[in-house]
Short mmCIF file of C-alpha atoms and ligand atoms in Angstrom, two decimals:
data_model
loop_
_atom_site.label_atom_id
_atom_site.label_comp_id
_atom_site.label_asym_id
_atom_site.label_seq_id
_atom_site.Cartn_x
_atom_site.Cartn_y
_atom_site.Cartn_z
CA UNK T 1 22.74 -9.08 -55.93
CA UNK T 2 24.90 -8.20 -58.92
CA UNK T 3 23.01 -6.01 -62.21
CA UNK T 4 24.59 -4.86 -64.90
CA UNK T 5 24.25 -1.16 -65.08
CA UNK T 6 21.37 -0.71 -67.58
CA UNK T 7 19.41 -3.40 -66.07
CA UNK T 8 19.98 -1.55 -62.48
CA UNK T 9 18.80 1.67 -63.94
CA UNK T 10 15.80 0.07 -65.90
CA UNK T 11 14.95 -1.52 -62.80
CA UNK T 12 15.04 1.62 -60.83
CA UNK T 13 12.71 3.31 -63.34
CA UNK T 14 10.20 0.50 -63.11
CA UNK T 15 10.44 1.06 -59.03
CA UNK T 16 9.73 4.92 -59.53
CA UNK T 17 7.23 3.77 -61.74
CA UNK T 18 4.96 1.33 -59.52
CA UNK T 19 5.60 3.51 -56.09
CA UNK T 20 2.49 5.25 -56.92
CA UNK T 21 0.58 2.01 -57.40
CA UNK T 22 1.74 1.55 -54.27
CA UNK T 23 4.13 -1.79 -55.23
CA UNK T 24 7.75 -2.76 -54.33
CA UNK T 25 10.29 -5.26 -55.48
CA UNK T 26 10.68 -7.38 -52.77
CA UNK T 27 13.88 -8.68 -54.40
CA UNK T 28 16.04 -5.29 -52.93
CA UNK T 29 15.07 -5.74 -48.89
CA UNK T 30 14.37 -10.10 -49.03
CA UNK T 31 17.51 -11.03 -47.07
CA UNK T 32 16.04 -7.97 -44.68
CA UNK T 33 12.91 -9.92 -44.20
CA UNK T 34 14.07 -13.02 -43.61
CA UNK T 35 17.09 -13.15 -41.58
CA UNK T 36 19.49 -16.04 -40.95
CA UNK T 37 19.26 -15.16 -37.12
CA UNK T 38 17.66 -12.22 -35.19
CA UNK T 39 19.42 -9.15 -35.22
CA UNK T 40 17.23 -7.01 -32.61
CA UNK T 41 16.99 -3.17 -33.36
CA UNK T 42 16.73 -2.57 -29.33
CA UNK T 43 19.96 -1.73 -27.53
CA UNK T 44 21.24 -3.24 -24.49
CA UNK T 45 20.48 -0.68 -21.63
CA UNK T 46 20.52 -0.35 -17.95
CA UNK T 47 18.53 2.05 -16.01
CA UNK T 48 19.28 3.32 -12.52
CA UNK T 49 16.55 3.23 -10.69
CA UNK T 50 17.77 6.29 -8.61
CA UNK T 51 17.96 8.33 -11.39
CA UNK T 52 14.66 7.34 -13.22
CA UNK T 53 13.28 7.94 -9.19
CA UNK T 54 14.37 11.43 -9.30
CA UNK T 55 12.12 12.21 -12.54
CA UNK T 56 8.91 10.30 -11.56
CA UNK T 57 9.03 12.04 -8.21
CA UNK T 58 9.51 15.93 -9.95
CA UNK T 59 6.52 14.58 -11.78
CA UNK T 60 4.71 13.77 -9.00
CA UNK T 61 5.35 17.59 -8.21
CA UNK T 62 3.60 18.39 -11.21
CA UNK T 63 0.71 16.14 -12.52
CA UNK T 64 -1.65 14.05 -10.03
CA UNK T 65 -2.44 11.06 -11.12
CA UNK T 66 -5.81 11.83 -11.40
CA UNK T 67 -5.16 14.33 -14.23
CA UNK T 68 -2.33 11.87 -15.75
CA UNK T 69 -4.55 9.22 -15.51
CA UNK T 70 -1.71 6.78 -14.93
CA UNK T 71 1.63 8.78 -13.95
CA UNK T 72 4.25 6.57 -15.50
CA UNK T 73 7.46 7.44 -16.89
CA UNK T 74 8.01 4.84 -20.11
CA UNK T 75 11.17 2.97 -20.06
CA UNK T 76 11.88 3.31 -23.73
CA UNK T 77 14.77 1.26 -25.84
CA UNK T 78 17.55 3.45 -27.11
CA UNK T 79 16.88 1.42 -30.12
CA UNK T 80 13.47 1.60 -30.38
CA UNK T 81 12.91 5.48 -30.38
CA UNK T 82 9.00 6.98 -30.24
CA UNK T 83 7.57 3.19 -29.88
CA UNK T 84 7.02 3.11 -26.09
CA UNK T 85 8.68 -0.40 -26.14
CA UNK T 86 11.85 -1.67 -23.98
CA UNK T 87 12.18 -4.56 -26.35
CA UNK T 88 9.83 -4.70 -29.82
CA UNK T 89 7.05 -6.89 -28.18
CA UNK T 90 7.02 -5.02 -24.78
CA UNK T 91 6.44 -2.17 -22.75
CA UNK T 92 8.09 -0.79 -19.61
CA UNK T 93 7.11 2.24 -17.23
CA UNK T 94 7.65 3.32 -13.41
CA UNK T 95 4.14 4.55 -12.58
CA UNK T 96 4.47 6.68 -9.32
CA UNK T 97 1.15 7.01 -7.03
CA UNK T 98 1.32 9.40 -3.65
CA UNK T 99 -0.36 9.14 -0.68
CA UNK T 100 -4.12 9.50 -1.54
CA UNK T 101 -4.24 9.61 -4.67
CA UNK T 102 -6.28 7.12 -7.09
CA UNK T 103 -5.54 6.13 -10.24
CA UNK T 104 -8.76 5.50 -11.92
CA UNK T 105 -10.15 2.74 -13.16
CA UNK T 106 -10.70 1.17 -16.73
CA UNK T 107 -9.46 -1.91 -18.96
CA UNK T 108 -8.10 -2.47 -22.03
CA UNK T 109 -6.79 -5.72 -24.12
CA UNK T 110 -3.50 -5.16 -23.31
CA UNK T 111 -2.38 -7.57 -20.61
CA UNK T 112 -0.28 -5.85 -17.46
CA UNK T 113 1.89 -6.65 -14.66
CA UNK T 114 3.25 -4.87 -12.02
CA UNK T 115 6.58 -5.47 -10.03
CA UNK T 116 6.52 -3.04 -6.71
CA UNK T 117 10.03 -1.37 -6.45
CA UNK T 118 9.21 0.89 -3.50
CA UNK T 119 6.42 1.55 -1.19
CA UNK T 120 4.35 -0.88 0.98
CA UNK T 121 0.20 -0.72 1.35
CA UNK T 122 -0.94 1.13 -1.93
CA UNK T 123 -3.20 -1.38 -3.88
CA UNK T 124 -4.56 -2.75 -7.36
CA UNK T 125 -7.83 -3.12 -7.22
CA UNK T 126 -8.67 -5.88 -10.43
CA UNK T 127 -12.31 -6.46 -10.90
CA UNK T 128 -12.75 -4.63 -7.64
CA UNK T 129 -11.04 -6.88 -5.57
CA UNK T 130 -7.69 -4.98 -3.85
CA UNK T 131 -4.08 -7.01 -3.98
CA UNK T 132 -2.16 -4.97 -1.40
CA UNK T 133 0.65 -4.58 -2.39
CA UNK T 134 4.45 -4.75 -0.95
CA UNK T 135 8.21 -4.73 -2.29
CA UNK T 136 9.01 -7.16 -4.76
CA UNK T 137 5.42 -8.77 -5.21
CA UNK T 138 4.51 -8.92 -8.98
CA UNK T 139 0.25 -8.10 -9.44
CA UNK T 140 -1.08 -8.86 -12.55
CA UNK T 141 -3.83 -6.74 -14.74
CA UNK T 142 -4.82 -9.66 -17.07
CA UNK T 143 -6.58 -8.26 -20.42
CA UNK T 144 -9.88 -7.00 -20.46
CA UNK T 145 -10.12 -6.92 -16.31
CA UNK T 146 -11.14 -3.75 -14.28
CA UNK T 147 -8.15 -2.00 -12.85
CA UNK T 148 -8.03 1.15 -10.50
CA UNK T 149 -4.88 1.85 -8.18
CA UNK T 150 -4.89 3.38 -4.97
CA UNK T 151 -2.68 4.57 -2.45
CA UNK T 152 -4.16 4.96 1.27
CA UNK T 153 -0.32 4.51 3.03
CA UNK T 154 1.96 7.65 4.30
CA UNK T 155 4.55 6.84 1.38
CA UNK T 156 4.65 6.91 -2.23
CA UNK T 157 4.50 3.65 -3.68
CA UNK T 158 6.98 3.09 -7.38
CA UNK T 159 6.10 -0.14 -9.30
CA UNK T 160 7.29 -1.19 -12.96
CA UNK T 161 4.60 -1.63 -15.30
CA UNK T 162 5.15 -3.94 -18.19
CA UNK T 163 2.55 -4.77 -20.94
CA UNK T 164 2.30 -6.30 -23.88
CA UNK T 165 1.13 -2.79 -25.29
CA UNK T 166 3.39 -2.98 -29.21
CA UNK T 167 2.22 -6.76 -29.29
CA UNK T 168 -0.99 -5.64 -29.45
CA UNK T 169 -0.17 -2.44 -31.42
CA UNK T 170 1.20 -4.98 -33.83
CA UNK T 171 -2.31 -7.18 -34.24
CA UNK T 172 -4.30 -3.81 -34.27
CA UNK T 173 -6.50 -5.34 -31.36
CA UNK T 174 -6.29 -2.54 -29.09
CA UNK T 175 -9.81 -1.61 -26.60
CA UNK T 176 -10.05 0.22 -23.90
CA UNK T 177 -12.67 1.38 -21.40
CA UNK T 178 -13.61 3.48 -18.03
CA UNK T 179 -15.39 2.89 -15.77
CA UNK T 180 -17.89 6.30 -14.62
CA UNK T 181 -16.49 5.75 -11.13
CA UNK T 182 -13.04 6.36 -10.49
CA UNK T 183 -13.14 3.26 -8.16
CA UNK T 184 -14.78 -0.04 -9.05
CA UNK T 185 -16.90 -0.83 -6.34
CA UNK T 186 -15.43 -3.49 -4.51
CA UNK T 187 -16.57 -6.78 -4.92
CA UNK T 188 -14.66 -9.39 -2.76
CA UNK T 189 -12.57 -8.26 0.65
CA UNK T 190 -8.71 -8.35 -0.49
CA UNK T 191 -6.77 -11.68 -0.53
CA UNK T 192 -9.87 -13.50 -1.26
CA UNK T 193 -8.61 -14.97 -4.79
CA UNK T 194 -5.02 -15.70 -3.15
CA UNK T 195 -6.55 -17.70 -0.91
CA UNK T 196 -8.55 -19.69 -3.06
CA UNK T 197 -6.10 -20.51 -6.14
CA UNK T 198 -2.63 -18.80 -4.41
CA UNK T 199 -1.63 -22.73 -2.97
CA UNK T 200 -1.83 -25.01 -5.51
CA UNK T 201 -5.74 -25.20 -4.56
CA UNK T 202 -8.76 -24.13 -6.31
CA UNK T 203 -12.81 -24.19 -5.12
CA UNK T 204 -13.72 -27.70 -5.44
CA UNK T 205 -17.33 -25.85 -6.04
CA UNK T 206 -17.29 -22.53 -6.77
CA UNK T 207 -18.86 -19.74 -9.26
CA UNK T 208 -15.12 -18.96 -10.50
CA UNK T 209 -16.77 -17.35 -13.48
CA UNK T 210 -19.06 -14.90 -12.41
CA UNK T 211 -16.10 -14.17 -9.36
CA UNK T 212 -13.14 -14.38 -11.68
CA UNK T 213 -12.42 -15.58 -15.25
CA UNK T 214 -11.84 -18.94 -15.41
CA UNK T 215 -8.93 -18.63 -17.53
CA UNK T 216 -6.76 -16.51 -15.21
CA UNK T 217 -8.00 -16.48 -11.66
CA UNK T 218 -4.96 -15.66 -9.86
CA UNK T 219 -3.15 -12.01 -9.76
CA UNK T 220 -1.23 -11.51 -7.01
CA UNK T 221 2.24 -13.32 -6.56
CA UNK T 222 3.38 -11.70 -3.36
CA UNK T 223 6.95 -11.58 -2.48
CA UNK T 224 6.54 -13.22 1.17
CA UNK T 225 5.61 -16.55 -1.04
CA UNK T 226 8.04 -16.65 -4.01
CA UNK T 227 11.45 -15.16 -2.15
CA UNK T 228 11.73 -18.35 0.04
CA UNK T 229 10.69 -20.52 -2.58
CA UNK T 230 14.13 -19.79 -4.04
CA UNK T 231 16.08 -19.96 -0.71
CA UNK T 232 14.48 -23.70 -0.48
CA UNK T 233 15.39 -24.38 -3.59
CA UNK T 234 19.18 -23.47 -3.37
CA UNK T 235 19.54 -25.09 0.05
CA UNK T 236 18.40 -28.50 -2.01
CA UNK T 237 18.63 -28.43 -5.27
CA UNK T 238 21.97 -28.74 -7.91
CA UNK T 239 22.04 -25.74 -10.02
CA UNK T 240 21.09 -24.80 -13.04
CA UNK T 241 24.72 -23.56 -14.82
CA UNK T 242 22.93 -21.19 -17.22
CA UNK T 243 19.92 -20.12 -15.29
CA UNK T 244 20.97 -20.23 -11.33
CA UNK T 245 17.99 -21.28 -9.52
CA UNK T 246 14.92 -20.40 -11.51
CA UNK T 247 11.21 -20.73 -11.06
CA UNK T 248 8.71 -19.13 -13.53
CA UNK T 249 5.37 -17.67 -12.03
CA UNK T 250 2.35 -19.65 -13.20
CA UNK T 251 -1.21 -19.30 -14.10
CA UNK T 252 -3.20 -21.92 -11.94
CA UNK T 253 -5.70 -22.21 -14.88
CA UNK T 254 -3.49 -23.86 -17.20
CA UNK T 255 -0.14 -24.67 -15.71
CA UNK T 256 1.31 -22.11 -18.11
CA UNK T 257 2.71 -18.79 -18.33
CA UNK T 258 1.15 -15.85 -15.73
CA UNK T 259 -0.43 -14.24 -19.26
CA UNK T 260 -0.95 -15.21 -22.94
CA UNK T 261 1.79 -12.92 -23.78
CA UNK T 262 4.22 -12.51 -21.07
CA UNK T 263 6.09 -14.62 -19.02
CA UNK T 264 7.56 -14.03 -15.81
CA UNK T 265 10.25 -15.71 -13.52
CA UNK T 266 12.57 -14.95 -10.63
CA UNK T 267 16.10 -16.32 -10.24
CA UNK T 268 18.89 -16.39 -7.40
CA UNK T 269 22.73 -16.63 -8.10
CA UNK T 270 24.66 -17.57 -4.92
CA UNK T 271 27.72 -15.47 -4.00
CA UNK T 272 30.54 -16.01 -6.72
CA UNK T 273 28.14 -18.28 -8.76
CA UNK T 274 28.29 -17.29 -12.86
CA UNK T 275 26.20 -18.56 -15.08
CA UNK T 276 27.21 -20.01 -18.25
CA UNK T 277 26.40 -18.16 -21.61
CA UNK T 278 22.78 -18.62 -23.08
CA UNK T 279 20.70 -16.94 -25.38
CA UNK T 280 17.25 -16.87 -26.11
CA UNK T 281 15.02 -15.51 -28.54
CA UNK T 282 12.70 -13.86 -26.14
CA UNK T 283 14.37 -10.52 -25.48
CA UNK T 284 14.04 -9.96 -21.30
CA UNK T 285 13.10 -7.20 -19.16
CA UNK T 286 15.12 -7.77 -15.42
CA UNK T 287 15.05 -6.04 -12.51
CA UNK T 288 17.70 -6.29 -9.60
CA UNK T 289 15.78 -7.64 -6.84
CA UNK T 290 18.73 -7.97 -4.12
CA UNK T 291 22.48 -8.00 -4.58
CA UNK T 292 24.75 -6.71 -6.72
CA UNK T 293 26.91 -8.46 -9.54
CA UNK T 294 27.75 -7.74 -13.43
CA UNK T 295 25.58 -9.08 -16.31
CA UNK T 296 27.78 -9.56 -19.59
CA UNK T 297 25.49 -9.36 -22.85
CA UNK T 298 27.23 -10.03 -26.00
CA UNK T 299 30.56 -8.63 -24.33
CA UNK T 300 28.92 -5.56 -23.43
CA UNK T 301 29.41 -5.65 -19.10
CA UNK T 302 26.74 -3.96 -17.46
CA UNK T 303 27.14 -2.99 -12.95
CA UNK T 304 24.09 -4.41 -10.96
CA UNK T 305 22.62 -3.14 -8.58
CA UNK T 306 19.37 -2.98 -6.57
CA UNK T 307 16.71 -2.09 -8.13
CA UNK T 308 18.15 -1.16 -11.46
CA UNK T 309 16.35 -2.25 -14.50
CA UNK T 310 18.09 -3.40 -17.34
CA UNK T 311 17.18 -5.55 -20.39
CA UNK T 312 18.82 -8.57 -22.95
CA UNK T 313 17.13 -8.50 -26.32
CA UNK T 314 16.48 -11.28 -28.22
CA UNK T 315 19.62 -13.57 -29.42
CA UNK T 316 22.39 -11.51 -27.20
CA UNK T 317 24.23 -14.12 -24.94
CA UNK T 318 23.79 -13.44 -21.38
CA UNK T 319 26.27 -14.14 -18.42
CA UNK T 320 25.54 -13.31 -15.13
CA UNK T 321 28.26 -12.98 -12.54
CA UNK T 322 26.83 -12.78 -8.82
CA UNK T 323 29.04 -10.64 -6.06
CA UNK T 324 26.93 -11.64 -3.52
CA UNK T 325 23.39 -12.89 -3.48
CA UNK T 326 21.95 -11.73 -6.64
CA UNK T 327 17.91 -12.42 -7.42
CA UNK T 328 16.82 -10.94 -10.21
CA UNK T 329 13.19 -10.70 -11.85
CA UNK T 330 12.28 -11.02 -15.47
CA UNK T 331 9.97 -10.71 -17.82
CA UNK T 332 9.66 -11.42 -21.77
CA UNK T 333 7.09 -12.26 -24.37
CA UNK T 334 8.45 -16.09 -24.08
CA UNK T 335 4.82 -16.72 -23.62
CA UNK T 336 3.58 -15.25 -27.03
CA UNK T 337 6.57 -17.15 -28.99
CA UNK T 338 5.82 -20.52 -27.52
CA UNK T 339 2.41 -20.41 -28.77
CA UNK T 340 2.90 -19.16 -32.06
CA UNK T 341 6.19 -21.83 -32.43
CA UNK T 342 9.07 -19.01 -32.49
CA UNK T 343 10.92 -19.73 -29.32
CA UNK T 344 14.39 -20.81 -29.26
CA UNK T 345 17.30 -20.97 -26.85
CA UNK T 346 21.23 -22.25 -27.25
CA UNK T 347 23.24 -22.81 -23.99
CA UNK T 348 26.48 -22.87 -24.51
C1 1HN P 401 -2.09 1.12 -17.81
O1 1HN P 401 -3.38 0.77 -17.82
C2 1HN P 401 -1.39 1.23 -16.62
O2 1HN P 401 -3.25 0.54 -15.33
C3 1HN P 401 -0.06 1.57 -16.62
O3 1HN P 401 -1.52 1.23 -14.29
C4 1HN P 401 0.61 1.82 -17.77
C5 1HN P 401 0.57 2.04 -20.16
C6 1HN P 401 -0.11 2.02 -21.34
C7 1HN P 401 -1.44 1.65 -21.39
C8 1HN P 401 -2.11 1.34 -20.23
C9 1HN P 401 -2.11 0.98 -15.32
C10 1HN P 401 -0.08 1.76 -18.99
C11 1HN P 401 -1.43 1.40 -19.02
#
């Protein structure tokens, strides 16, 4: 915008005039509002899950989770400073819980998922039914449902935590609850719900409602189930040259997304494979699953390797290169956009 000088200076007397009337020109930040493309304030990152390990366990030194309530260390964007979010929509943590302990239980709006990085027999509990929970099987903590988390095993169990906490932040919907017991009392035995909607299956009679909501039924995607999915899939199928092989986690209610928010999918690059560039304008949480490699985002090469978490935000061109084996698992608020008619992707 070009102003003479007088008009800039009477204009900058009428802005010092209406800021107490609480009024701006929306003429000086328009072409900040409404952007040719996205240009994400979060940062490309990587974090090593070794060295994020080392703090949650000195914290588990310090704080039960009892007294933390949840003992999670937040993943938070270089870009994004003081807004608990890995990308604007989203929210990532490692939540740490020790032998014994319980984390207690409540429920808010925000919808949850957990990925297990480390650990094997510690459990979710949603609605009082326990998933039990082992590496690399994602658990979900839809909104508004009971959650308490338990560990009865001899070793910690670490799991990522990602919510759809600033989404909700952002529509000023937040609720939350407890519950007077720590534990909900439990109301099915565990692996009840995977058996009933966990194969493509659901109660051809049932009281789904007054068992589980009818809109999301399922939570527990265990690893056993999804890992040779892939496998299968590569040993048949031609492959995908920007996403490997792919498959996203579903919700058996709808045939959609796992949650209204979030979306969540694993992938597998063969040995040598690299994808070709793509973007997207869901920015994506991923965790290394197995295998090493380099992911390239907008130039910017990041090192893989297991269990590392590191994320693409929205409209940065991703290329993955796989040294060996690589599966990865991601999440992003791909769900949200499609529904509210935002989503976009260009393969290149
Ligand atoms: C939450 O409920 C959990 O239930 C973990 O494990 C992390 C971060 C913010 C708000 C609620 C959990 C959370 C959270």
């Amino acid at each position: 915008m070009t102003l003479a000088n007088d008009q800039r200076a009477q204009l900058e007397a009428l802005y010092q005039e209406m800021a107490p009337a609480n009024l701006t020109p929306l003429w000086e930040s328009l072409a900040d509002l409404v952007r040719p493309q996205p240009q994400s304030p979060a940062k490309v990152h990587r974090w090593s899950y070794d060295e994020v390990r080392d703090h949650l366990m000195r914290a588990g030194d310090l704080i039960s989770a009892e007294q933390a309530e949840r003992r999670v260390l937040i993943l938070e964007n270089p870009g994004l400073p003081g807004q608990s979010a890995i990308v604007p929509s989203l929210y990532a943590g490692l939540q740490l819980i020790l032998p014994g302990e319980v984390a207690p239980s409540h429920r808010h709006t925000q919808s949850a998922l957990r990925f297990v990085m480390e650990g094997d027999g510690a459990f979710t509990a949603v609605d009082g039914e326990k998933a039990i929970m082992r590496p690399f099987d994602l658990v979900l903590t839809p909104g508004w449902q009971w959650h308490d988390h338990g560990n009865p095993s001899s070793k910690p169990m670490i799991w990522l935590d990602g919510l759809d906490i600033p989404t909700v932040r952002h529509f000023d919907a937040s609720f939350a609850e407890h519950l007077e017991s720590s534990e909900h009392p439990e109301t099915v035995p565990p692996g009840d719900t995977l058996a009933r909607y966990g194969n493509n299956m659901r109660p051809v009679r049932g009281s789904v409602a007054d068992r589980r909501p009818a809109h999301q039924p399922l939570f527990h995607y265990p690893y056993v189930d999804w890992r040779p999915a892939l496998d299968a899939m590569a040993a048949s199928a031609g492959i995908d040259p920007h996403l490997g092989h792919a498959l996203e986690f579903l919700n058996p209610a709808n045939g959609g997304p796992v949650m209204p928010t979030i979306a969540a999918h694993v992938r597998l690059l063969p040995a040598g494979f690299e994808t070709r560039p793509r973007r997207t304008t869901d920015g994506t949480v991923f965790v290394v699953v197995e295998g090493s490699g380099t992911a390239v985002i907008e130039g910017q090469e990041i090192a893989l390797h297991p269990r590392d978490i590191f994320i693409v935000p929205s409209w940065h061109a991703l290329r993955l290169q796989a040294a060996n084996t690589l599966v990865l698992f991601g999440y992003s608020d791909k769900a949200a956009q499609e529904k509210l008619n935002l989503y976009k992707e260009q393969n290149a």
